[in-house]
Amino acid sequence: MFKRIAKYALASLSVALVIGICQPAKADALADIKAKGKIVVGIDPTFSPFEFTDSAGKVIGYDPELMELAAKGLGLKVEYQVMAFSGIIPGLIAGAFDVTPTINVTAERAKKIDYVIPTALSVNAVLTLKETSVKSSGIADLSGKKCAVKQTTQPEQMMKALNDKLKAAGKPVVDLLGFETIEQTIAALADKRVDCVVDDKSVLFEAIDKRKDLPLALAGEIGDAQPIAWAANKSTPALTAALSAELKKLKVDGTVTALQKKYFGYTMALPETDFIPK
Amino acid sequence: MDWSDIIPYLPDLARGFLKSIEIALLSAATALVTALLLTLASATGNAIVRAIVAAYTEIILGLPILVLLYVIYFVLPKFGVRFDETTAGVLTLTLYYSPYLAEAIRGAVAAVPVGQVEAARMIGLGELSILARIVVPQALALMIPSATGILIGLVKDTAILSVISVEEFAYVTKQVVSHTYAPFETWTLVAAVYWVTLALFETLMRGLERRLSRFRPKVEFH
């Protein structure tokens, strides 16, 4: 009896080891994806209006709609793999999926992942309660305050960079609390755990609109505007190029502009070259 | 694989690790005290007290720890009860693990042979003496294996506090991964640290168990 149990235990252990040792399969060519007929998209659909879910749980938004059109152009279906944002870039690098939308373009990230041409421009903003001690969205006025951000996102990293400047100037830093979703950062603000929330401006706009029950107010923008793009694994340049080509087509025929009006209410001119910051 | 990417972040990781240890020790202490109170409460004759303990145990056993954490951190403020991040985390771990520990204590006490207590009474030992010299020393040794397993669970679950921005080991690890983009190296290192820590803890508890049960005859299997 014990021998048998030991045998099963040993067998499951060795399976676990083999799975652990095997590198996740990387789609090494566009041809592989085309042969499967689907493109696997890693996504954290909690970033409205860029990417979110409808009441039925279906992934929708500006980027999913564009992604599905681009995939259709390549004769592919889209399969979503939903996960928290903190798992998205590590998952992409590990080859857990083919592409992910709505990634802020940064020089640091560009060393590890490839970007398709940008689909949007983003600027971060500061959200507070209507009655607040935060005088403006300027970093000097945020010094010493508590701010909620989403863990491992570009707004968090931007705030950390601004904190380094505050530190260098001998001023108190902004105390950053990192959460998993935008709702949680808003809840922290509503419960007065923090003085402000820093996130993408369009996301904060949407939050104000959705949470009319809360006395939310936009204090203003913070930091520079940044391109947002889809990202792919560095080992799949053919896929990245094909998606860029499809996006260009969708820009030429006016689809991108129409979708920007639909989801953001305004349009933006998007760069196609030299969009990665130095 | 490039391990050198992680080196600048080792102090951050160490700080996160120490925070996890701090939370684990604090929560283990409060959970053990709460478990003892639960055990004593359910041992009293009072039916209402026992019903309250039973209801509490049922509620906790039916909740995933993540849900309990979200309720304490995000829902309770709506009812005017607000805890800071670390307190909410320690409270969650305490509430969640104390019923399991109480069960381990109850089982260990019940495993002390009744005959010994009766014999002690016969030779005129007082009730406190019986507790201190006969029941507790044996029950302690008996509860260690199950309590160790439960406490290992508690230590591992400190990682979920990362979702309410407690800057413990897993939170810091996610931050480091977002800077280094070296998830493989970072999580491998972190997994090894968790594992070594818990293996060490288990070894210590085994030693303690051997020491506490050194007077017990060994049971041999044939």
Coordinates of C-alpha atoms in Angstrom, one line a residue:
Chain A
M1 CA 0.0 0.0 0.0
F2 CA 2.7 2.5 1.1
K3 CA 4.8 1.5 -1.9
R4 CA 1.9 2.2 -4.2
I5 CA 1.3 5.6 -2.7
A6 CA 5.0 6.4 -2.9
K7 CA 5.0 5.3 -6.5
Y8 CA 2.1 7.7 -7.3
A9 CA 3.8 10.5 -5.4
L10 CA 7.0 10.0 -7.2
A11 CA 5.3 9.9 -10.6
S12 CA 3.4 13.1 -9.9
L13 CA 6.6 14.7 -8.7
S14 CA 8.5 13.8 -11.8
V15 CA 5.7 15.1 -14.0
A16 CA 5.7 18.4 -12.0
L17 CA 9.5 18.6 -12.5
V18 CA 9.3 17.9 -16.3
I19 CA 6.6 20.6 -16.7
G20 CA 8.7 22.9 -14.6
I21 CA 11.8 22.4 -16.7
C22 CA 10.2 22.6 -20.1
Q23 CA 10.2 26.2 -21.4
P24 CA 6.7 27.4 -22.4
A25 CA 6.2 27.0 -26.1
K26 CA 7.0 30.1 -27.9
A27 CA 5.2 30.8 -31.2
D28 CA 8.5 31.3 -33.1
A29 CA 6.8 32.3 -36.3
L30 CA 3.7 34.0 -37.7
A31 CA 3.2 30.7 -39.7
D32 CA 2.6 28.8 -36.4
I33 CA -0.1 31.1 -35.3
K34 CA -1.7 31.0 -38.8
A35 CA -1.6 27.2 -38.7
K36 CA -3.5 27.3 -35.4
G37 CA -6.0 29.8 -36.8
K38 CA -6.0 31.9 -33.6
I39 CA -4.0 34.5 -31.9
V40 CA -3.8 34.3 -28.1
V41 CA -4.2 37.7 -26.4
G42 CA -3.1 38.2 -22.8
I43 CA -5.3 40.9 -21.3
D44 CA -6.3 42.6 -18.0
P45 CA -9.8 43.9 -19.0
T46 CA -10.1 46.3 -16.1
F47 CA -8.9 49.4 -18.0
S48 CA -12.0 51.0 -19.4
P49 CA -12.5 52.4 -22.1
F50 CA -9.3 50.7 -23.5
E51 CA -10.3 47.2 -22.4
F52 CA -13.1 46.0 -20.2
T53 CA -15.8 43.4 -20.0
D54 CA -19.6 43.7 -20.7
S55 CA -22.3 42.3 -18.4
A56 CA -21.9 38.9 -20.0
G57 CA -18.2 38.8 -19.2
K58 CA -17.1 39.3 -22.8
V59 CA -13.9 41.2 -23.3
I60 CA -14.7 44.5 -25.2
G61 CA -13.2 48.0 -25.6
Y62 CA -11.2 50.1 -27.9
D63 CA -8.2 47.8 -28.1
P64 CA -10.1 44.4 -28.3
E65 CA -12.2 45.8 -31.1
L66 CA -9.1 46.9 -33.0
M67 CA -7.3 43.7 -32.2
E68 CA -10.2 41.5 -33.5
L69 CA -10.3 43.6 -36.8
A70 CA -6.5 43.3 -37.2
A71 CA -6.7 39.5 -36.5
K72 CA -9.5 39.2 -39.0
G73 CA -7.3 40.9 -41.6
L74 CA -4.7 38.1 -41.0
G75 CA -7.4 35.4 -41.1
L76 CA -7.2 34.7 -37.4
K77 CA -9.5 34.4 -34.5
V78 CA -8.8 36.1 -31.1
E79 CA -8.6 34.0 -28.0
Y80 CA -8.3 36.0 -24.7
Q81 CA -6.3 35.0 -21.8
V82 CA -7.4 37.1 -18.9
M83 CA -5.1 37.9 -16.0
A84 CA -4.0 40.7 -13.6
F85 CA -1.8 43.3 -15.1
S86 CA 1.1 42.4 -12.9
G87 CA 1.2 39.0 -14.7
I88 CA 0.9 40.4 -18.3
I89 CA 4.4 41.5 -19.2
P90 CA 6.1 38.5 -17.4
G91 CA 3.6 36.2 -19.2
L92 CA 4.4 37.8 -22.6
I93 CA 8.1 37.4 -22.0
A94 CA 7.6 33.8 -20.9
G95 CA 5.7 33.1 -24.1
A96 CA 2.3 32.3 -22.3
F97 CA 0.5 34.2 -25.1
D98 CA 1.2 35.9 -28.4
V99 CA 0.4 39.6 -27.9
T100 CA -1.1 42.0 -25.3
P101 CA -2.8 45.3 -26.0
T102 CA -2.7 48.6 -24.2
I103 CA 0.9 48.7 -22.9
N104 CA 2.5 52.1 -22.2
V105 CA 5.6 52.5 -24.4
T106 CA 8.7 53.0 -22.2
A107 CA 12.4 52.7 -23.0
E108 CA 12.8 50.2 -20.1
R109 CA 10.1 47.9 -21.4
A110 CA 11.3 48.2 -25.0
K111 CA 14.5 46.3 -24.0
K112 CA 12.4 43.2 -23.2
I113 CA 9.4 43.3 -25.5
D114 CA 8.5 44.5 -29.0
Y115 CA 5.9 47.1 -29.7
V116 CA 3.4 47.3 -32.6
I117 CA 2.7 50.8 -33.8
P118 CA 0.8 52.9 -31.2
T119 CA -3.0 52.7 -30.9
A120 CA -3.4 55.6 -28.5
L121 CA -1.7 58.4 -26.6
S122 CA -2.0 58.5 -22.9
V123 CA -1.5 61.1 -20.2
N124 CA -1.7 60.4 -16.5
A125 CA -3.9 62.5 -14.2
V126 CA -4.6 62.9 -10.5
L127 CA -8.0 62.1 -9.1
T128 CA -9.1 63.3 -5.7
L129 CA -12.3 63.7 -3.7
K130 CA -14.1 67.0 -4.1
E131 CA -13.1 68.0 -0.6
T132 CA -9.4 67.4 -0.6
S133 CA -6.2 68.7 0.8
V134 CA -4.5 68.2 -2.6
K135 CA -4.1 71.7 -4.1
S136 CA -3.1 70.7 -7.6
S137 CA -1.8 67.8 -9.7
G138 CA 1.7 69.3 -9.5
I139 CA 4.2 67.0 -7.9
A140 CA 5.1 69.7 -5.4
D141 CA 1.5 69.7 -4.1
L142 CA 1.5 65.9 -3.9
S143 CA 4.6 65.8 -1.8
G144 CA 3.9 64.1 1.5
K145 CA 0.4 62.9 0.4
K146 CA -0.8 59.3 0.0
C147 CA -1.7 58.1 -3.5
A148 CA -3.2 54.9 -4.8
V149 CA -1.9 53.4 -8.1
K150 CA -2.2 50.1 -9.8
Q151 CA 0.7 47.8 -9.0
T152 CA 3.5 47.6 -11.6
T153 CA 1.8 50.0 -14.1
Q154 CA 3.4 52.9 -15.9
P155 CA 1.6 55.5 -13.7
E156 CA 3.2 53.8 -10.7
Q157 CA 6.6 53.8 -12.3
M158 CA 6.2 57.5 -13.3
M159 CA 5.2 58.4 -9.7
K160 CA 8.3 56.5 -8.4
A161 CA 10.5 58.5 -10.8
L162 CA 8.9 61.7 -9.6
N163 CA 9.5 60.5 -6.0
D164 CA 13.2 60.2 -6.8
K165 CA 13.2 63.9 -7.8
L166 CA 11.4 64.8 -4.6
K167 CA 13.9 62.9 -2.6
A168 CA 16.8 64.6 -4.4
A169 CA 15.2 68.0 -3.6
G170 CA 15.0 66.9 0.1
K171 CA 11.2 66.9 0.1
P172 CA 8.9 64.2 1.4
V173 CA 7.9 61.6 -1.2
V174 CA 4.4 60.7 -2.3
D175 CA 3.4 57.6 -0.3
L176 CA 2.3 55.1 -3.0
L177 CA -0.2 52.3 -2.3
G178 CA -0.3 49.7 -5.0
F179 CA -3.5 47.8 -5.8
E180 CA -4.6 45.3 -8.4
T181 CA -7.5 47.1 -10.1
I182 CA -8.9 50.6 -10.7
E183 CA -12.0 49.9 -8.6
Q184 CA -9.7 49.1 -5.6
T185 CA -7.8 52.4 -6.0
I186 CA -11.1 54.3 -6.2
A187 CA -12.4 52.4 -3.1
A188 CA -9.2 53.4 -1.2
L189 CA -9.8 57.0 -2.2
A190 CA -13.5 56.9 -1.2
D191 CA -12.6 55.3 2.1
K192 CA -10.1 58.2 2.6
R193 CA -7.2 55.7 2.9
V194 CA -5.4 57.8 0.3
D195 CA -5.6 61.5 -0.8
C196 CA -5.5 60.7 -4.5
V197 CA -5.4 58.2 -7.3
V198 CA -2.9 58.4 -10.2
D199 CA -3.9 56.6 -13.4
D200 CA -4.5 57.2 -17.1
K201 CA -6.6 60.2 -17.7
S202 CA -9.2 58.5 -19.8
V203 CA -9.5 55.7 -17.3
L204 CA -10.1 58.2 -14.5
F205 CA -12.7 60.1 -16.6
E206 CA -14.6 56.8 -17.0
A207 CA -14.3 56.2 -13.2
I208 CA -15.8 59.6 -12.5
D209 CA -18.6 58.8 -14.9
K210 CA -19.3 55.3 -13.5
R211 CA -19.1 56.3 -9.8
K212 CA -21.4 59.3 -9.8
D213 CA -22.3 58.3 -6.2
L214 CA -18.8 59.4 -5.1
P215 CA -17.7 63.0 -4.9
L216 CA -14.8 62.5 -7.3
A217 CA -12.9 65.3 -9.0
L218 CA -10.0 65.5 -11.5
A219 CA -7.2 67.6 -10.1
G220 CA -5.4 67.7 -13.4
E221 CA -2.7 66.0 -15.5
I222 CA 0.7 64.8 -14.4
G223 CA 3.7 63.9 -16.4
D224 CA 4.2 63.8 -20.2
A225 CA 1.9 62.2 -22.8
Q226 CA 3.0 58.7 -23.8
P227 CA 2.1 56.4 -26.7
I228 CA 0.2 53.2 -25.9
A229 CA 0.7 50.2 -28.1
W230 CA 0.3 46.4 -28.3
A231 CA 3.3 44.4 -27.3
A232 CA 4.6 41.1 -28.5
N233 CA 7.4 38.7 -27.6
K234 CA 10.8 39.7 -29.0
S235 CA 11.1 36.3 -30.7
T236 CA 8.1 36.9 -33.0
P237 CA 9.1 39.9 -35.1
A238 CA 7.0 38.7 -38.1
L239 CA 3.9 38.8 -36.0
T240 CA 4.7 42.3 -34.7
A241 CA 5.3 43.5 -38.3
A242 CA 2.1 41.9 -39.6
L243 CA 0.0 43.5 -36.8
S244 CA 1.6 46.9 -37.5
A245 CA 0.7 46.5 -41.2
E246 CA -2.9 45.6 -40.4
L247 CA -3.2 48.6 -38.0
K248 CA -1.9 50.9 -40.7
K249 CA -4.6 49.6 -43.0
L250 CA -7.2 50.3 -40.3
K251 CA -5.9 53.8 -39.9
V252 CA -6.0 54.5 -43.6
D253 CA -9.7 53.4 -44.0
G254 CA -10.8 55.5 -41.0
T255 CA -11.6 52.6 -38.7
V256 CA -9.2 53.8 -36.0
T257 CA -10.6 57.3 -36.0
A258 CA -14.1 56.0 -35.8
L259 CA -13.2 53.8 -32.8
Q260 CA -11.4 56.6 -31.0
K261 CA -14.6 58.7 -31.3
K262 CA -16.7 55.8 -30.1
Y263 CA -14.6 55.0 -27.0
F264 CA -12.8 58.2 -26.1
G265 CA -15.1 60.9 -27.6
Y266 CA -12.1 62.5 -29.2
T267 CA -9.4 61.6 -31.8
M268 CA -5.6 61.6 -31.5
A269 CA -2.8 61.7 -34.1
L270 CA -0.7 58.6 -33.6
P271 CA 3.0 58.3 -34.5
E272 CA 4.2 55.3 -36.6
T273 CA 7.9 55.7 -36.3
D274 CA 10.4 56.7 -33.5
F275 CA 7.7 56.4 -30.9
I276 CA 9.9 54.6 -28.3
P277 CA 11.3 57.1 -25.9
K278 CA 15.1 57.1 -25.5
Chain B
M1 CA 19.0 34.0 -17.9
D2 CA 20.6 37.0 -16.2
W3 CA 20.8 36.8 -12.5
S4 CA 22.8 40.0 -12.3
D5 CA 19.7 42.0 -13.1
I6 CA 18.3 41.2 -9.6
I7 CA 21.4 42.2 -7.6
P8 CA 20.5 45.9 -7.3
Y9 CA 17.0 44.9 -5.9
L10 CA 18.3 42.5 -3.3
P11 CA 17.9 45.1 -0.4
D12 CA 14.3 45.6 -1.6
L13 CA 13.6 41.9 -1.6
A14 CA 15.2 41.5 1.9
R15 CA 13.0 44.3 3.2
G16 CA 9.9 42.5 1.8
F17 CA 11.0 39.2 3.2
L18 CA 11.5 40.7 6.7
K19 CA 8.0 42.3 6.5
S20 CA 6.6 38.9 5.6
I21 CA 8.3 37.3 8.6
E22 CA 7.1 40.1 10.9
I23 CA 3.5 39.7 9.7
A24 CA 3.8 35.9 10.0
L25 CA 5.1 36.0 13.5
L26 CA 2.5 38.5 14.6
S27 CA -0.3 36.7 13.0
A28 CA 0.8 33.3 14.3
A29 CA 0.9 34.7 17.9
T30 CA -2.5 36.3 17.7
A31 CA -4.0 33.2 15.9
L32 CA -2.6 30.9 18.6
V33 CA -4.0 33.1 21.4
T34 CA -7.4 33.3 19.6
A35 CA -7.4 29.5 19.0
L36 CA -6.8 29.0 22.7
L37 CA -9.7 31.3 23.6
L38 CA -11.9 29.5 21.1
T39 CA -10.9 26.1 22.6
L40 CA -11.6 27.3 26.1
A41 CA -14.9 28.9 25.0
S42 CA -16.2 25.7 23.3
A43 CA -15.1 23.7 26.4
T44 CA -17.3 25.8 28.7
G45 CA -20.7 24.5 29.6
N46 CA -22.5 27.6 28.3
A47 CA -24.6 26.6 25.2
I48 CA -24.8 30.2 23.9
V49 CA -21.0 30.7 24.0
R50 CA -20.5 27.3 22.3
A51 CA -23.1 28.2 19.6
I52 CA -21.3 31.5 18.9
V53 CA -17.9 29.7 18.5
A54 CA -19.5 27.1 16.3
A55 CA -21.1 29.7 14.1
Y56 CA -17.9 31.7 13.8
T57 CA -16.0 28.5 12.9
E58 CA -18.6 27.6 10.2
I59 CA -18.4 31.1 8.6
I60 CA -14.6 31.2 8.5
L61 CA -14.3 27.7 7.2
G62 CA -16.7 28.6 4.3
L63 CA -14.8 31.6 3.1
P64 CA -11.7 31.7 0.9
I65 CA -9.0 33.8 2.6
L66 CA -8.9 36.3 -0.3
V67 CA -12.6 37.0 0.1
L68 CA -12.2 37.4 3.9
L69 CA -9.3 39.9 3.2
Y70 CA -11.4 41.9 0.7
V71 CA -14.4 42.0 3.1
I72 CA -12.3 43.3 6.0
Y73 CA -10.4 45.8 3.9
F74 CA -12.9 47.0 1.3
V75 CA -16.4 46.3 2.9
L76 CA -16.0 47.0 6.6
P77 CA -15.1 50.7 6.0
K78 CA -18.7 51.1 4.6
F79 CA -19.8 50.2 8.1
G80 CA -17.4 52.6 9.7
V81 CA -14.8 50.0 10.7
R82 CA -11.4 50.8 9.1
F83 CA -8.1 49.1 9.6
D84 CA -4.8 50.1 8.0
E85 CA -3.3 47.6 5.5
T86 CA -1.1 45.6 7.8
T87 CA -3.7 45.4 10.6
A88 CA -6.3 44.2 8.1
G89 CA -3.8 41.6 6.9
V90 CA -2.9 40.3 10.4
L91 CA -6.6 40.3 11.4
T92 CA -7.5 38.3 8.3
L93 CA -4.8 35.7 9.0
T94 CA -5.8 35.5 12.6
L95 CA -9.5 35.1 11.9
Y96 CA -8.8 32.6 9.2
Y97 CA -6.3 30.4 10.9
S98 CA -7.5 30.4 14.5
P99 CA -10.4 27.9 14.0
Y100 CA -8.0 25.4 12.4
L101 CA -5.5 25.9 15.2
A102 CA -8.3 25.5 17.7
E103 CA -9.2 22.2 16.1
A104 CA -5.6 21.1 16.4
I105 CA -5.5 22.1 20.1
R106 CA -8.9 20.3 20.8
G107 CA -7.7 17.2 19.1
A108 CA -4.4 17.1 21.0
V109 CA -6.1 17.6 24.3
A110 CA -8.7 14.9 23.5
A111 CA -5.8 12.5 22.7
V112 CA -4.4 12.6 26.2
P113 CA -5.7 9.4 27.8
V114 CA -8.6 10.0 30.2
G115 CA -7.2 7.3 32.4
Q116 CA -4.2 9.4 33.2
V117 CA -6.3 12.3 34.4
E118 CA -8.5 10.0 36.5
A119 CA -5.4 8.4 38.0
A120 CA -3.9 11.8 38.8
R121 CA -7.2 12.8 40.6
M122 CA -7.0 9.5 42.6
I123 CA -3.6 10.3 43.9
G124 CA -4.9 13.7 44.9
L125 CA -3.3 16.1 42.3
G126 CA -5.2 19.4 42.0
E127 CA -7.0 20.3 38.7
L128 CA -4.4 23.0 37.9
S129 CA -1.5 20.6 38.5
I130 CA -3.2 18.0 36.3
L131 CA -3.5 20.6 33.5
A132 CA 0.1 21.9 33.9
R133 CA 1.9 18.6 34.5
I134 CA -0.1 16.0 32.7
V135 CA -2.4 17.4 30.0
V136 CA -0.5 20.4 28.6
P137 CA 2.9 18.8 28.2
Q138 CA 1.5 15.9 26.3
A139 CA -1.1 17.9 24.3
L140 CA 1.7 20.3 23.2
A141 CA 3.7 17.5 21.8
L142 CA 0.6 16.0 20.1
M143 CA -0.5 19.2 18.5
I144 CA 2.8 20.1 17.0
P145 CA 2.5 18.1 13.7
S146 CA -0.9 19.5 12.8
A147 CA -0.2 23.0 14.1
T148 CA 3.0 23.0 12.1
G149 CA 1.1 22.3 8.9
I150 CA -1.5 25.0 9.7
L151 CA 1.2 27.6 10.6
I152 CA 3.1 26.8 7.3
G153 CA -0.2 27.6 5.5
L154 CA -0.4 30.9 7.5
V155 CA 3.2 31.9 6.5
K156 CA 2.5 31.1 2.8
D157 CA -0.8 33.1 2.9
T158 CA 1.0 36.2 4.0
A159 CA 1.7 36.6 0.2
I160 CA -2.0 37.4 -0.5
L161 CA -1.6 40.6 1.6
S162 CA 0.1 42.0 -1.5
V163 CA -3.3 42.6 -3.0
I164 CA -4.0 45.3 -0.4
S165 CA -0.6 47.0 -0.9
V166 CA 1.1 45.5 2.1
E167 CA 4.8 45.7 1.0
E168 CA 5.6 42.1 1.9
F169 CA 7.8 39.6 0.0
A170 CA 5.3 38.9 -2.9
Y171 CA 4.4 42.6 -3.3
V172 CA 8.1 43.6 -3.5
T173 CA 8.8 40.7 -5.9
K174 CA 6.1 41.9 -8.3
Q175 CA 7.6 45.4 -8.2
V176 CA 11.1 44.0 -8.8
V177 CA 9.8 41.9 -11.8
S178 CA 8.2 45.0 -13.2
H179 CA 11.6 46.8 -13.2
T180 CA 13.9 43.9 -14.2
Y181 CA 11.5 42.0 -16.5
A182 CA 13.3 39.0 -15.2
P183 CA 10.3 37.0 -13.8
F184 CA 12.0 33.6 -14.2
E185 CA 15.1 34.6 -12.1
T186 CA 13.2 36.7 -9.5
W187 CA 10.4 34.2 -8.8
T188 CA 12.9 31.3 -8.7
L189 CA 14.9 33.1 -6.1
V190 CA 11.8 34.1 -4.1
A191 CA 10.4 30.5 -4.3
A192 CA 13.7 29.2 -3.0
V193 CA 13.7 31.6 -0.1
Y194 CA 10.1 30.7 0.9
W195 CA 10.9 27.1 0.6
V196 CA 14.2 27.2 2.7
T197 CA 12.4 29.3 5.4
L198 CA 9.5 26.9 5.7
A199 CA 11.8 23.8 5.6
L200 CA 13.8 25.4 8.4
F201 CA 10.6 26.1 10.4
E202 CA 9.4 22.5 9.9
T203 CA 12.8 21.1 11.0
L204 CA 12.7 23.3 14.1
M205 CA 9.1 22.1 14.9
R206 CA 10.1 18.5 14.5
G207 CA 13.0 19.0 16.9
L208 CA 10.6 20.6 19.4
E209 CA 8.2 17.8 19.0
R210 CA 11.0 15.2 19.7
R211 CA 12.0 17.2 22.7
L212 CA 8.5 17.5 24.1
S213 CA 7.6 13.8 23.5
R214 CA 10.9 12.3 24.7
F215 CA 9.1 10.6 27.6
R216 CA 6.5 8.9 25.4
P217 CA 7.1 5.3 24.3
K218 CA 7.7 5.1 20.6
V219 CA 5.1 3.3 18.5
E220 CA 6.7 0.8 16.2
F221 CA 5.1 -0.3 12.9
H222 CA 5.7 -3.9 11.7

